[in-house]
Amino acid sequence: MTRVAIIDYGMGNLRSVAKAIEHVAPDAEVIVSSDPSVVAAADRVVFPGQGAMPDCTRELDARGLRSVVLEAAARKPFLGICIGLQMLFEHSEEGDVPGLGLFAGEVKRFADPVDPTSGGRLKVPHMGWNGVKQTRAHPMWAGIADGERFYFVHSYYVCPADATLAVGETAYGATFTSAVARDNIFAVQFHPEKSAQAGLRLLSNFIGWMP
């Protein structure tokens, strides 16, 4: 039986992620846990989260999860969601805090995004459905149409130093990177657990993905 650990560091509605994975993988064992030993024993790891980056990094360290997250990201199928994407990078403007440093690059705040059609200012946070252009092929995109819409809730976005890291981008005023991938890591800014059939397909792909 495949064991999927959803890392609980006190940020976000983790049960919605768990329920979505249980729906697409009824034969898997899905565990929401803050226990490093449980995460270490899992076959696949999901690193989700909502909230402010300084709070997330503080809680990750307080629960002794930093090293096990780094270990999982080095060798297991690993899915980052929302803050779980942003924390993979070196530094965030939000609170001027360091991330985990797995990827080179910055996390930046939307700076007065403007609708290119109307010229009006767009709201921050970026909240709601938006399309994701697939910038390169990846097994996690299997069965998902290029430009498919996913659900976003965020005020910050990642700026990878290596442009080839990006596998998806989204327009909100300017275009920003909304999905990245390298080796066994795939991470997205949007919430697949809130993104209807496209999101469920992405989660299903993760269960079957063999990087």
PDB file of C-alpha atoms in Angstrom:
ATOM      1  CA  MET A   1       0.000   0.000   0.000  1.00  0.00           C
ATOM      2  CA  THR A   2       1.268   3.453  -0.928  1.00  0.00           C
ATOM      3  CA  ARG A   3       1.747   5.690   2.108  1.00  0.00           C
ATOM      4  CA  VAL A   4       1.216   9.394   1.479  1.00  0.00           C
ATOM      5  CA  ALA A   5       2.246  11.827   4.222  1.00  0.00           C
ATOM      6  CA  ILE A   6       0.745  15.320   4.289  1.00  0.00           C
ATOM      7  CA  ILE A   7       3.029  17.471   6.390  1.00  0.00           C
ATOM      8  CA  ASP A   8       1.207  19.221   9.221  1.00  0.00           C
ATOM      9  CA  TYR A   9       3.047  22.282  10.473  1.00  0.00           C
ATOM     10  CA  GLY A  10      -0.081  24.069  11.624  1.00  0.00           C
ATOM     11  CA  MET A  11      -0.783  25.962   8.407  1.00  0.00           C
ATOM     12  CA  GLY A  12      -3.840  25.566   6.197  1.00  0.00           C
ATOM     13  CA  ASN A  13      -6.798  23.235   5.876  1.00  0.00           C
ATOM     14  CA  LEU A  14      -4.884  20.007   5.491  1.00  0.00           C
ATOM     15  CA  ARG A  15      -7.968  17.826   5.683  1.00  0.00           C
ATOM     16  CA  SER A  16      -9.197  19.140   2.337  1.00  0.00           C
ATOM     17  CA  VAL A  17      -5.909  18.021   0.764  1.00  0.00           C
ATOM     18  CA  ALA A  18      -6.183  14.637   2.457  1.00  0.00           C
ATOM     19  CA  LYS A  19      -9.794  14.132   1.378  1.00  0.00           C
ATOM     20  CA  ALA A  20      -8.952  14.964  -2.232  1.00  0.00           C
ATOM     21  CA  ILE A  21      -6.093  12.465  -2.287  1.00  0.00           C
ATOM     22  CA  GLU A  22      -8.225   9.807  -0.607  1.00  0.00           C
ATOM     23  CA  HIS A  23     -10.819  10.396  -3.338  1.00  0.00           C
ATOM     24  CA  VAL A  24      -8.381   9.793  -6.207  1.00  0.00           C
ATOM     25  CA  ALA A  25      -6.381   7.063  -4.429  1.00  0.00           C
ATOM     26  CA  PRO A  26      -8.780   5.019  -2.280  1.00  0.00           C
ATOM     27  CA  ASP A  27      -6.210   2.251  -1.862  1.00  0.00           C
ATOM     28  CA  ALA A  28      -3.524   4.566  -0.493  1.00  0.00           C
ATOM     29  CA  GLU A  29      -2.852   5.239   3.169  1.00  0.00           C
ATOM     30  CA  VAL A  30      -3.103   9.018   3.563  1.00  0.00           C
ATOM     31  CA  ILE A  31      -1.759  10.437   6.819  1.00  0.00           C
ATOM     32  CA  VAL A  32      -1.781  14.050   8.001  1.00  0.00           C
ATOM     33  CA  SER A  33       1.088  14.257  10.471  1.00  0.00           C
ATOM     34  CA  SER A  34       3.538  16.536  12.249  1.00  0.00           C
ATOM     35  CA  ASP A  35       5.610  13.526  13.356  1.00  0.00           C
ATOM     36  CA  PRO A  36       8.968  13.513  11.534  1.00  0.00           C
ATOM     37  CA  SER A  37       9.168   9.711  11.764  1.00  0.00           C
ATOM     38  CA  VAL A  38       5.819   9.334   9.974  1.00  0.00           C
ATOM     39  CA  VAL A  39       6.920  11.659   7.191  1.00  0.00           C
ATOM     40  CA  ALA A  40      10.237   9.812   6.902  1.00  0.00           C
ATOM     41  CA  ALA A  41       8.435   6.465   6.537  1.00  0.00           C
ATOM     42  CA  ALA A  42       6.057   7.646   3.792  1.00  0.00           C
ATOM     43  CA  ASP A  43       6.434   6.710   0.134  1.00  0.00           C
ATOM     44  CA  ARG A  44       5.204  10.102  -1.112  1.00  0.00           C
ATOM     45  CA  VAL A  45       5.112  13.476   0.588  1.00  0.00           C
ATOM     46  CA  VAL A  46       2.810  16.478   0.180  1.00  0.00           C
ATOM     47  CA  PHE A  47       3.998  19.834   1.536  1.00  0.00           C
ATOM     48  CA  PRO A  48       0.971  22.172   1.583  1.00  0.00           C
ATOM     49  CA  GLY A  49       0.241  25.333   3.514  1.00  0.00           C
ATOM     50  CA  GLN A  50      -1.495  28.659   3.777  1.00  0.00           C
ATOM     51  CA  GLY A  51      -0.602  31.767   5.733  1.00  0.00           C
ATOM     52  CA  ALA A  52       2.418  34.006   6.149  1.00  0.00           C
ATOM     53  CA  MET A  53       5.902  32.774   5.309  1.00  0.00           C
ATOM     54  CA  PRO A  54       7.494  33.822   8.637  1.00  0.00           C
ATOM     55  CA  ASP A  55       4.854  31.863  10.566  1.00  0.00           C
ATOM     56  CA  CYS A  56       5.318  28.833   8.323  1.00  0.00           C
ATOM     57  CA  THR A  57       9.089  28.693   8.702  1.00  0.00           C
ATOM     58  CA  ARG A  58       8.836  29.211  12.471  1.00  0.00           C
ATOM     59  CA  GLU A  59       6.290  26.402  12.883  1.00  0.00           C
ATOM     60  CA  LEU A  60       8.253  24.056  10.623  1.00  0.00           C
ATOM     61  CA  ASP A  61      11.293  24.457  12.847  1.00  0.00           C
ATOM     62  CA  ALA A  62       9.299  24.346  16.086  1.00  0.00           C
ATOM     63  CA  ARG A  63       7.933  20.928  15.130  1.00  0.00           C
ATOM     64  CA  GLY A  64      11.338  19.583  14.095  1.00  0.00           C
ATOM     65  CA  LEU A  65      10.229  19.069  10.507  1.00  0.00           C
ATOM     66  CA  ARG A  66      12.852  20.994   8.525  1.00  0.00           C
ATOM     67  CA  SER A  67      15.347  18.134   8.135  1.00  0.00           C
ATOM     68  CA  VAL A  68      12.720  15.539   7.222  1.00  0.00           C
ATOM     69  CA  VAL A  69      11.224  17.872   4.602  1.00  0.00           C
ATOM     70  CA  LEU A  70      14.661  18.373   3.062  1.00  0.00           C
ATOM     71  CA  GLU A  71      15.295  14.629   3.097  1.00  0.00           C
ATOM     72  CA  ALA A  72      11.937  13.866   1.458  1.00  0.00           C
ATOM     73  CA  ALA A  73      12.495  16.523  -1.197  1.00  0.00           C
ATOM     74  CA  ALA A  74      15.842  14.907  -2.004  1.00  0.00           C
ATOM     75  CA  ARG A  75      14.594  11.407  -2.683  1.00  0.00           C
ATOM     76  CA  LYS A  76      10.793  10.904  -2.741  1.00  0.00           C
ATOM     77  CA  PRO A  77       7.947  12.002  -5.005  1.00  0.00           C
ATOM     78  CA  PHE A  78       7.282  15.401  -3.458  1.00  0.00           C
ATOM     79  CA  LEU A  79       4.373  17.772  -4.097  1.00  0.00           C
ATOM     80  CA  GLY A  80       4.456  21.363  -2.831  1.00  0.00           C
ATOM     81  CA  ILE A  81       1.234  23.397  -2.702  1.00  0.00           C
ATOM     82  CA  CYS A  82       0.937  27.202  -2.259  1.00  0.00           C
ATOM     83  CA  ILE A  83       3.266  28.148   0.619  1.00  0.00           C
ATOM     84  CA  GLY A  84       4.692  24.664   0.139  1.00  0.00           C
ATOM     85  CA  LEU A  85       5.983  25.946  -3.211  1.00  0.00           C
ATOM     86  CA  GLN A  86       7.248  29.269  -1.905  1.00  0.00           C
ATOM     87  CA  MET A  87       9.167  27.733   0.997  1.00  0.00           C
ATOM     88  CA  LEU A  88      11.312  25.724  -1.420  1.00  0.00           C
ATOM     89  CA  PHE A  89      13.082  28.912  -2.525  1.00  0.00           C
ATOM     90  CA  GLU A  90      15.947  30.864  -0.960  1.00  0.00           C
ATOM     91  CA  HIS A  91      14.223  33.979   0.325  1.00  0.00           C
ATOM     92  CA  SER A  92      10.837  35.686   0.629  1.00  0.00           C
ATOM     93  CA  GLU A  93       9.971  39.363   0.680  1.00  0.00           C
ATOM     94  CA  GLU A  94       7.191  38.431   3.096  1.00  0.00           C
ATOM     95  CA  GLY A  95       8.825  39.142   6.441  1.00  0.00           C
ATOM     96  CA  ASP A  96      12.271  39.161   4.803  1.00  0.00           C
ATOM     97  CA  VAL A  97      12.845  35.524   5.765  1.00  0.00           C
ATOM     98  CA  PRO A  98      14.917  32.704   4.263  1.00  0.00           C
ATOM     99  CA  GLY A  99      13.214  29.674   2.779  1.00  0.00           C
ATOM    100  CA  LEU A 100      14.512  26.124   2.591  1.00  0.00           C
ATOM    101  CA  GLY A 101      16.864  27.009  -0.249  1.00  0.00           C
ATOM    102  CA  LEU A 102      16.182  23.966  -2.416  1.00  0.00           C
ATOM    103  CA  PHE A 103      15.737  26.227  -5.433  1.00  0.00           C
ATOM    104  CA  ALA A 104      17.573  29.448  -6.223  1.00  0.00           C
ATOM    105  CA  GLY A 105      15.269  32.435  -6.436  1.00  0.00           C
ATOM    106  CA  GLU A 106      13.043  34.890  -4.607  1.00  0.00           C
ATOM    107  CA  VAL A 107       9.433  35.031  -3.468  1.00  0.00           C
ATOM    108  CA  LYS A 108       7.998  38.456  -4.328  1.00  0.00           C
ATOM    109  CA  ARG A 109       4.773  40.323  -3.653  1.00  0.00           C
ATOM    110  CA  PHE A 110       2.423  41.366  -6.432  1.00  0.00           C
ATOM    111  CA  ALA A 111       3.124  45.063  -7.008  1.00  0.00           C
ATOM    112  CA  ASP A 112      -0.097  46.783  -8.118  1.00  0.00           C
ATOM    113  CA  PRO A 113      -0.983  44.372 -10.942  1.00  0.00           C
ATOM    114  CA  VAL A 114      -2.966  45.946 -13.781  1.00  0.00           C
ATOM    115  CA  ASP A 115      -5.554  44.299 -16.029  1.00  0.00           C
ATOM    116  CA  PRO A 116      -4.056  44.607 -19.558  1.00  0.00           C
ATOM    117  CA  THR A 117      -7.532  44.758 -21.110  1.00  0.00           C
ATOM    118  CA  SER A 118      -9.287  47.337 -18.930  1.00  0.00           C
ATOM    119  CA  GLY A 119      -6.284  49.115 -17.465  1.00  0.00           C
ATOM    120  CA  GLY A 120      -7.838  48.770 -14.019  1.00  0.00           C
ATOM    121  CA  ARG A 121      -5.931  47.641 -10.964  1.00  0.00           C
ATOM    122  CA  LEU A 122      -6.212  44.004 -10.001  1.00  0.00           C
ATOM    123  CA  LYS A 123      -6.834  43.001  -6.397  1.00  0.00           C
ATOM    124  CA  VAL A 124      -4.179  41.546  -4.155  1.00  0.00           C
ATOM    125  CA  PRO A 125      -4.391  38.813  -3.003  1.00  0.00           C
ATOM    126  CA  HIS A 126      -4.876  37.089  -6.319  1.00  0.00           C
ATOM    127  CA  MET A 127      -7.942  35.009  -5.502  1.00  0.00           C
ATOM    128  CA  GLY A 128     -10.040  32.806  -7.765  1.00  0.00           C
ATOM    129  CA  TRP A 129      -9.788  30.749 -10.923  1.00  0.00           C
ATOM    130  CA  ASN A 130      -7.051  31.384 -13.460  1.00  0.00           C
ATOM    131  CA  GLY A 131      -5.452  29.536 -16.349  1.00  0.00           C
ATOM    132  CA  VAL A 132      -2.104  27.773 -16.204  1.00  0.00           C
ATOM    133  CA  LYS A 133      -0.037  27.641 -19.376  1.00  0.00           C
ATOM    134  CA  GLN A 134       2.158  24.555 -19.424  1.00  0.00           C
ATOM    135  CA  THR A 135       5.623  25.805 -20.343  1.00  0.00           C
ATOM    136  CA  ARG A 136       7.066  22.325 -20.820  1.00  0.00           C
ATOM    137  CA  ALA A 137       5.841  18.758 -20.819  1.00  0.00           C
ATOM    138  CA  HIS A 138       5.772  16.836 -17.555  1.00  0.00           C
ATOM    139  CA  PRO A 139       4.102  13.580 -16.430  1.00  0.00           C
ATOM    140  CA  MET A 140       2.160  15.534 -13.807  1.00  0.00           C
ATOM    141  CA  TRP A 141       0.330  17.358 -16.607  1.00  0.00           C
ATOM    142  CA  ALA A 142      -0.977  14.099 -18.127  1.00  0.00           C
ATOM    143  CA  GLY A 143      -4.647  14.404 -19.043  1.00  0.00           C
ATOM    144  CA  ILE A 144      -4.746  18.125 -18.146  1.00  0.00           C
ATOM    145  CA  ALA A 145      -5.342  20.561 -20.994  1.00  0.00           C
ATOM    146  CA  ASP A 146      -2.855  23.368 -21.552  1.00  0.00           C
ATOM    147  CA  GLY A 147      -4.449  26.539 -20.182  1.00  0.00           C
ATOM    148  CA  GLU A 148      -6.682  24.643 -17.739  1.00  0.00           C
ATOM    149  CA  ARG A 149      -8.002  26.759 -14.884  1.00  0.00           C
ATOM    150  CA  PHE A 150      -7.032  26.194 -11.260  1.00  0.00           C
ATOM    151  CA  TYR A 151      -7.933  27.958  -8.002  1.00  0.00           C
ATOM    152  CA  PHE A 152      -5.465  30.479  -6.537  1.00  0.00           C
ATOM    153  CA  VAL A 153      -5.264  32.372  -3.225  1.00  0.00           C
ATOM    154  CA  HIS A 154      -1.975  34.260  -2.755  1.00  0.00           C
ATOM    155  CA  SER A 155      -0.283  37.647  -2.546  1.00  0.00           C
ATOM    156  CA  TYR A 156       3.255  36.418  -3.286  1.00  0.00           C
ATOM    157  CA  TYR A 157       4.736  34.446  -6.186  1.00  0.00           C
ATOM    158  CA  VAL A 158       8.035  32.699  -6.934  1.00  0.00           C
ATOM    159  CA  CYS A 159      10.750  34.050  -9.229  1.00  0.00           C
ATOM    160  CA  PRO A 160      13.106  31.148 -10.025  1.00  0.00           C
ATOM    161  CA  ALA A 161      16.703  32.080 -10.832  1.00  0.00           C
ATOM    162  CA  ASP A 162      16.711  29.202 -13.342  1.00  0.00           C
ATOM    163  CA  ALA A 163      13.937  29.746 -15.891  1.00  0.00           C
ATOM    164  CA  THR A 164      14.002  26.059 -16.884  1.00  0.00           C
ATOM    165  CA  LEU A 165      12.628  25.174 -13.451  1.00  0.00           C
ATOM    166  CA  ALA A 166       9.195  26.483 -14.499  1.00  0.00           C
ATOM    167  CA  VAL A 167       6.630  24.065 -15.894  1.00  0.00           C
ATOM    168  CA  GLY A 168       3.618  26.395 -15.651  1.00  0.00           C
ATOM    169  CA  GLU A 169       2.879  30.106 -15.759  1.00  0.00           C
ATOM    170  CA  THR A 170      -0.154  32.287 -15.122  1.00  0.00           C
ATOM    171  CA  ALA A 171      -1.065  35.844 -16.090  1.00  0.00           C
ATOM    172  CA  TYR A 172      -2.198  38.242 -13.380  1.00  0.00           C
ATOM    173  CA  GLY A 173      -1.222  41.634 -14.622  1.00  0.00           C
ATOM    174  CA  ALA A 174       2.206  40.283 -15.538  1.00  0.00           C
ATOM    175  CA  THR A 175       3.025  36.626 -16.066  1.00  0.00           C
ATOM    176  CA  PHE A 176       4.374  34.722 -13.065  1.00  0.00           C
ATOM    177  CA  THR A 177       5.628  31.176 -12.504  1.00  0.00           C
ATOM    178  CA  SER A 178       2.800  29.067 -11.091  1.00  0.00           C
ATOM    179  CA  ALA A 179       4.368  25.576 -11.242  1.00  0.00           C
ATOM    180  CA  VAL A 180       7.923  24.278 -11.005  1.00  0.00           C
ATOM    181  CA  ALA A 181       9.534  20.868 -11.306  1.00  0.00           C
ATOM    182  CA  ARG A 182      12.939  19.272 -10.927  1.00  0.00           C
ATOM    183  CA  ASP A 183      13.731  15.593 -10.521  1.00  0.00           C
ATOM    184  CA  ASN A 184      11.309  14.210  -7.880  1.00  0.00           C
ATOM    185  CA  ILE A 185       9.812  17.605  -6.934  1.00  0.00           C
ATOM    186  CA  PHE A 186       6.686  19.168  -8.432  1.00  0.00           C
ATOM    187  CA  ALA A 187       5.234  22.264  -6.789  1.00  0.00           C
ATOM    188  CA  VAL A 188       2.352  24.587  -7.628  1.00  0.00           C
ATOM    189  CA  GLN A 189       1.082  27.975  -6.467  1.00  0.00           C
ATOM    190  CA  PHE A 190      -2.563  27.033  -6.939  1.00  0.00           C
ATOM    191  CA  HIS A 191      -4.658  24.659  -4.818  1.00  0.00           C
ATOM    192  CA  PRO A 192      -5.362  21.387  -6.651  1.00  0.00           C
ATOM    193  CA  GLU A 193      -7.620  20.253  -3.786  1.00  0.00           C
ATOM    194  CA  LYS A 194      -9.912  23.210  -4.586  1.00  0.00           C
ATOM    195  CA  SER A 195      -9.619  22.985  -8.381  1.00  0.00           C
ATOM    196  CA  ALA A 196     -12.384  20.526  -9.334  1.00  0.00           C
ATOM    197  CA  GLN A 197     -11.576  17.825 -11.890  1.00  0.00           C
ATOM    198  CA  ALA A 198      -8.301  19.339 -13.099  1.00  0.00           C
ATOM    199  CA  GLY A 199      -6.996  19.467  -9.551  1.00  0.00           C
ATOM    200  CA  LEU A 200      -8.081  15.912  -8.827  1.00  0.00           C
ATOM    201  CA  ARG A 201      -6.341  14.757 -12.002  1.00  0.00           C
ATOM    202  CA  LEU A 202      -3.121  16.432 -10.877  1.00  0.00           C
ATOM    203  CA  LEU A 203      -3.337  14.678  -7.511  1.00  0.00           C
ATOM    204  CA  SER A 204      -4.069  11.377  -9.218  1.00  0.00           C
ATOM    205  CA  ASN A 205      -1.036  11.894 -11.436  1.00  0.00           C
ATOM    206  CA  PHE A 206       1.059  12.489  -8.327  1.00  0.00           C
ATOM    207  CA  ILE A 207       0.041   9.132  -6.849  1.00  0.00           C
ATOM    208  CA  GLY A 208       1.137   7.352 -10.027  1.00  0.00           C
ATOM    209  CA  TRP A 209       4.179   9.499 -10.794  1.00  0.00           C
ATOM    210  CA  MET A 210       7.476   7.608 -10.859  1.00  0.00           C
ATOM    211  CA  PRO A 211      10.243  10.236 -11.112  1.00  0.00           C
TER     212      PRO A 211
END
